[in-house]
Amino acid sequence: MRWYRDLYLGTNAASEIRSIREKAAAGKWMAGVYYITAASTEGNLLDIFHNGMLKEPLFKKRQCLDVIGVAKGRMEAFRLAGQITEDVYQKTGGFEIRSCFRTEDFVEDEKESVCCMSFY
């Protein structure tokens, strides 16, 4: 799992992000924590999934694990995905999510993240 350097965070997730990242690194299940990544399927923009899905081997093989955003709660995850999509559109005039989030913009070590953008 890699983290976007300027990680998008929902308000509820922002206050717990250090704990969330530590637990994610340890492979722990967390109630209500959702990750937002670039879509794993052609034609979609983003994927939103509960962190518990990472326990499933098939899911882990097929899912993009470059985390763009973290939310606490489904509705926060939906709003955050909308904000990410809107930001991409404002920057590019289109919806090419993958082109806005390059491989070099992601880090594996939580200490390397520069800052986080919190919404809502």
PDB file of C-alpha atoms in Angstrom:
ATOM      1  CA  MET A   1       0.000   0.000   0.000  1.00  0.00           C
ATOM      2  CA  ARG A   2       1.285   3.413  -0.951  1.00  0.00           C
ATOM      3  CA  TRP A   3      -0.018   6.806   0.128  1.00  0.00           C
ATOM      4  CA  TYR A   4      -0.462   9.944  -1.968  1.00  0.00           C
ATOM      5  CA  ARG A   5       1.938  12.640  -0.713  1.00  0.00           C
ATOM      6  CA  ASP A   6      -0.886  15.200  -0.493  1.00  0.00           C
ATOM      7  CA  LEU A   7      -3.386  12.714   0.881  1.00  0.00           C
ATOM      8  CA  TYR A   8      -7.030  13.758   0.737  1.00  0.00           C
ATOM      9  CA  LEU A   9      -8.779  13.325   4.072  1.00  0.00           C
ATOM     10  CA  GLY A  10     -12.339  13.538   5.235  1.00  0.00           C
ATOM     11  CA  THR A  11     -12.826  15.574   8.413  1.00  0.00           C
ATOM     12  CA  ASN A  12     -13.445  12.523  10.581  1.00  0.00           C
ATOM     13  CA  ALA A  13     -10.425  10.679   9.192  1.00  0.00           C
ATOM     14  CA  ALA A  14      -8.129  13.699   9.507  1.00  0.00           C
ATOM     15  CA  SER A  15      -8.140  13.629  13.291  1.00  0.00           C
ATOM     16  CA  GLU A  16      -7.173   9.936  13.295  1.00  0.00           C
ATOM     17  CA  ILE A  17      -4.876   9.664  10.277  1.00  0.00           C
ATOM     18  CA  ARG A  18      -1.740   8.754  12.215  1.00  0.00           C
ATOM     19  CA  SER A  19      -3.541   5.889  13.940  1.00  0.00           C
ATOM     20  CA  ILE A  20      -5.212   4.817  10.684  1.00  0.00           C
ATOM     21  CA  ARG A  21      -1.883   4.619   8.872  1.00  0.00           C
ATOM     22  CA  GLU A  22      -0.213   2.723  11.693  1.00  0.00           C
ATOM     23  CA  LYS A  23      -3.049   0.200  11.792  1.00  0.00           C
ATOM     24  CA  ALA A  24      -3.030  -0.102   8.003  1.00  0.00           C
ATOM     25  CA  ALA A  25       0.698  -0.883   8.075  1.00  0.00           C
ATOM     26  CA  ALA A  26       0.007  -3.578  10.681  1.00  0.00           C
ATOM     27  CA  GLY A  27      -2.824  -5.036   8.566  1.00  0.00           C
ATOM     28  CA  LYS A  28      -5.491  -4.347  11.189  1.00  0.00           C
ATOM     29  CA  TRP A  29      -9.192  -4.073  10.452  1.00  0.00           C
ATOM     30  CA  MET A  30     -10.729  -0.655  11.260  1.00  0.00           C
ATOM     31  CA  ALA A  31     -14.438   0.013  11.577  1.00  0.00           C
ATOM     32  CA  GLY A  32     -15.692   2.617   9.134  1.00  0.00           C
ATOM     33  CA  VAL A  33     -12.369   3.429   7.443  1.00  0.00           C
ATOM     34  CA  TYR A  34     -12.542   3.699   3.650  1.00  0.00           C
ATOM     35  CA  TYR A  35      -9.779   4.152   1.117  1.00  0.00           C
ATOM     36  CA  ILE A  36     -10.123   5.975  -2.186  1.00  0.00           C
ATOM     37  CA  THR A  37      -7.877   4.906  -5.057  1.00  0.00           C
ATOM     38  CA  ALA A  38      -7.729   5.285  -8.813  1.00  0.00           C
ATOM     39  CA  ALA A  39     -10.181   2.870 -10.418  1.00  0.00           C
ATOM     40  CA  SER A  40      -9.080  -0.704 -10.905  1.00  0.00           C
ATOM     41  CA  THR A  41     -11.529  -1.117 -13.811  1.00  0.00           C
ATOM     42  CA  GLU A  42     -11.355   0.643 -17.166  1.00  0.00           C
ATOM     43  CA  GLY A  43     -14.059   3.280 -17.574  1.00  0.00           C
ATOM     44  CA  ASN A  44     -14.403   4.129 -13.875  1.00  0.00           C
ATOM     45  CA  LEU A  45     -12.845   7.117 -12.119  1.00  0.00           C
ATOM     46  CA  LEU A  46     -12.223   6.054  -8.531  1.00  0.00           C
ATOM     47  CA  ASP A  47     -12.670   3.063  -6.257  1.00  0.00           C
ATOM     48  CA  ILE A  48     -13.951   3.381  -2.706  1.00  0.00           C
ATOM     49  CA  PHE A  49     -13.465   0.377  -0.493  1.00  0.00           C
ATOM     50  CA  HIS A  50     -13.582  -0.539   3.175  1.00  0.00           C
ATOM     51  CA  ASN A  51     -10.182  -1.353   4.634  1.00  0.00           C
ATOM     52  CA  GLY A  52     -11.401  -4.813   5.612  1.00  0.00           C
ATOM     53  CA  MET A  53     -11.377  -5.786   1.937  1.00  0.00           C
ATOM     54  CA  LEU A  54      -7.582  -5.883   2.074  1.00  0.00           C
ATOM     55  CA  LYS A  55      -7.848  -9.157   3.982  1.00  0.00           C
ATOM     56  CA  GLU A  56      -9.158 -10.817   0.805  1.00  0.00           C
ATOM     57  CA  PRO A  57      -6.245 -12.165  -1.312  1.00  0.00           C
ATOM     58  CA  LEU A  58      -8.067 -11.858  -4.657  1.00  0.00           C
ATOM     59  CA  PHE A  59      -9.098  -8.286  -3.908  1.00  0.00           C
ATOM     60  CA  LYS A  60      -5.552  -7.346  -2.942  1.00  0.00           C
ATOM     61  CA  LYS A  61      -4.208  -8.775  -6.219  1.00  0.00           C
ATOM     62  CA  ARG A  62      -6.598  -6.828  -8.428  1.00  0.00           C
ATOM     63  CA  GLN A  63      -7.099  -3.587  -6.521  1.00  0.00           C
ATOM     64  CA  CYS A  64      -4.949  -0.511  -7.057  1.00  0.00           C
ATOM     65  CA  LEU A  65      -3.371   0.085  -3.655  1.00  0.00           C
ATOM     66  CA  ASP A  66      -2.175   3.650  -4.226  1.00  0.00           C
ATOM     67  CA  VAL A  67      -4.353   5.489  -1.706  1.00  0.00           C
ATOM     68  CA  ILE A  68      -5.426   8.975  -2.786  1.00  0.00           C
ATOM     69  CA  GLY A  69      -7.865   9.614   0.062  1.00  0.00           C
ATOM     70  CA  VAL A  70      -9.011   8.291   3.419  1.00  0.00           C
ATOM     71  CA  ALA A  71     -12.452   8.742   4.929  1.00  0.00           C
ATOM     72  CA  LYS A  72     -14.235   7.641   8.061  1.00  0.00           C
ATOM     73  CA  GLY A  73     -17.733   6.562   7.104  1.00  0.00           C
ATOM     74  CA  ARG A  74     -19.376   5.811   3.762  1.00  0.00           C
ATOM     75  CA  MET A  75     -20.930   9.224   3.244  1.00  0.00           C
ATOM     76  CA  GLU A  76     -17.650  10.966   3.989  1.00  0.00           C
ATOM     77  CA  ALA A  77     -15.979   8.649   1.453  1.00  0.00           C
ATOM     78  CA  PHE A  78     -18.561   9.564  -1.211  1.00  0.00           C
ATOM     79  CA  ARG A  79     -18.134  13.294  -0.557  1.00  0.00           C
ATOM     80  CA  LEU A  80     -14.351  12.988  -0.615  1.00  0.00           C
ATOM     81  CA  ALA A  81     -14.413  11.059  -3.902  1.00  0.00           C
ATOM     82  CA  GLY A  82     -16.575  13.851  -5.313  1.00  0.00           C
ATOM     83  CA  GLN A  83     -14.071  16.445  -4.128  1.00  0.00           C
ATOM     84  CA  ILE A  84     -11.161  14.555  -5.694  1.00  0.00           C
ATOM     85  CA  THR A  85     -13.050  14.281  -8.984  1.00  0.00           C
ATOM     86  CA  GLU A  86     -13.912  17.979  -8.891  1.00  0.00           C
ATOM     87  CA  ASP A  87     -10.279  18.919  -8.197  1.00  0.00           C
ATOM     88  CA  VAL A  88      -9.093  16.811 -11.143  1.00  0.00           C
ATOM     89  CA  TYR A  89     -11.666  18.461 -13.383  1.00  0.00           C
ATOM     90  CA  GLN A  90     -10.611  21.955 -12.205  1.00  0.00           C
ATOM     91  CA  LYS A  91      -6.932  21.164 -12.891  1.00  0.00           C
ATOM     92  CA  THR A  92      -7.318  19.388 -16.218  1.00  0.00           C
ATOM     93  CA  GLY A  93     -10.725  20.188 -17.678  1.00  0.00           C
ATOM     94  CA  GLY A  94     -11.369  16.438 -17.813  1.00  0.00           C
ATOM     95  CA  PHE A  95     -11.599  13.316 -15.717  1.00  0.00           C
ATOM     96  CA  GLU A  96      -8.249  11.634 -16.310  1.00  0.00           C
ATOM     97  CA  ILE A  97      -7.706  10.639 -12.692  1.00  0.00           C
ATOM     98  CA  ARG A  98      -4.603   8.533 -13.340  1.00  0.00           C
ATOM     99  CA  SER A  99      -2.815  11.368 -15.130  1.00  0.00           C
ATOM    100  CA  CYS A 100      -3.175  13.624 -12.069  1.00  0.00           C
ATOM    101  CA  PHE A 101      -1.808  11.061  -9.634  1.00  0.00           C
ATOM    102  CA  ARG A 102       1.555   9.902 -10.947  1.00  0.00           C
ATOM    103  CA  THR A 103       3.531   6.983  -9.545  1.00  0.00           C
ATOM    104  CA  GLU A 104       6.184   9.294  -8.113  1.00  0.00           C
ATOM    105  CA  ASP A 105       3.498  11.134  -6.082  1.00  0.00           C
ATOM    106  CA  PHE A 106       3.053   8.105  -3.812  1.00  0.00           C
ATOM    107  CA  VAL A 107       5.172   6.939  -0.883  1.00  0.00           C
ATOM    108  CA  GLU A 108       5.192   3.753   1.148  1.00  0.00           C
ATOM    109  CA  ASP A 109       6.527   5.239   4.358  1.00  0.00           C
ATOM    110  CA  GLU A 110       4.034   7.368   6.267  1.00  0.00           C
ATOM    111  CA  LYS A 111       6.847   9.671   7.412  1.00  0.00           C
ATOM    112  CA  GLU A 112       7.491  10.716   3.803  1.00  0.00           C
ATOM    113  CA  SER A 113       4.061  12.278   3.314  1.00  0.00           C
ATOM    114  CA  VAL A 114       4.359  16.003   2.941  1.00  0.00           C
ATOM    115  CA  CYS A 115       0.908  17.202   3.906  1.00  0.00           C
ATOM    116  CA  CYS A 116      -2.706  16.242   3.855  1.00  0.00           C
ATOM    117  CA  MET A 117      -5.710  18.042   2.428  1.00  0.00           C
ATOM    118  CA  SER A 118      -8.755  17.856   4.650  1.00  0.00           C
ATOM    119  CA  PHE A 119     -12.304  18.433   3.413  1.00  0.00           C
ATOM    120  CA  TYR A 120     -15.761  18.779   4.934  1.00  0.00           C
TER     121      TYR A 120
END
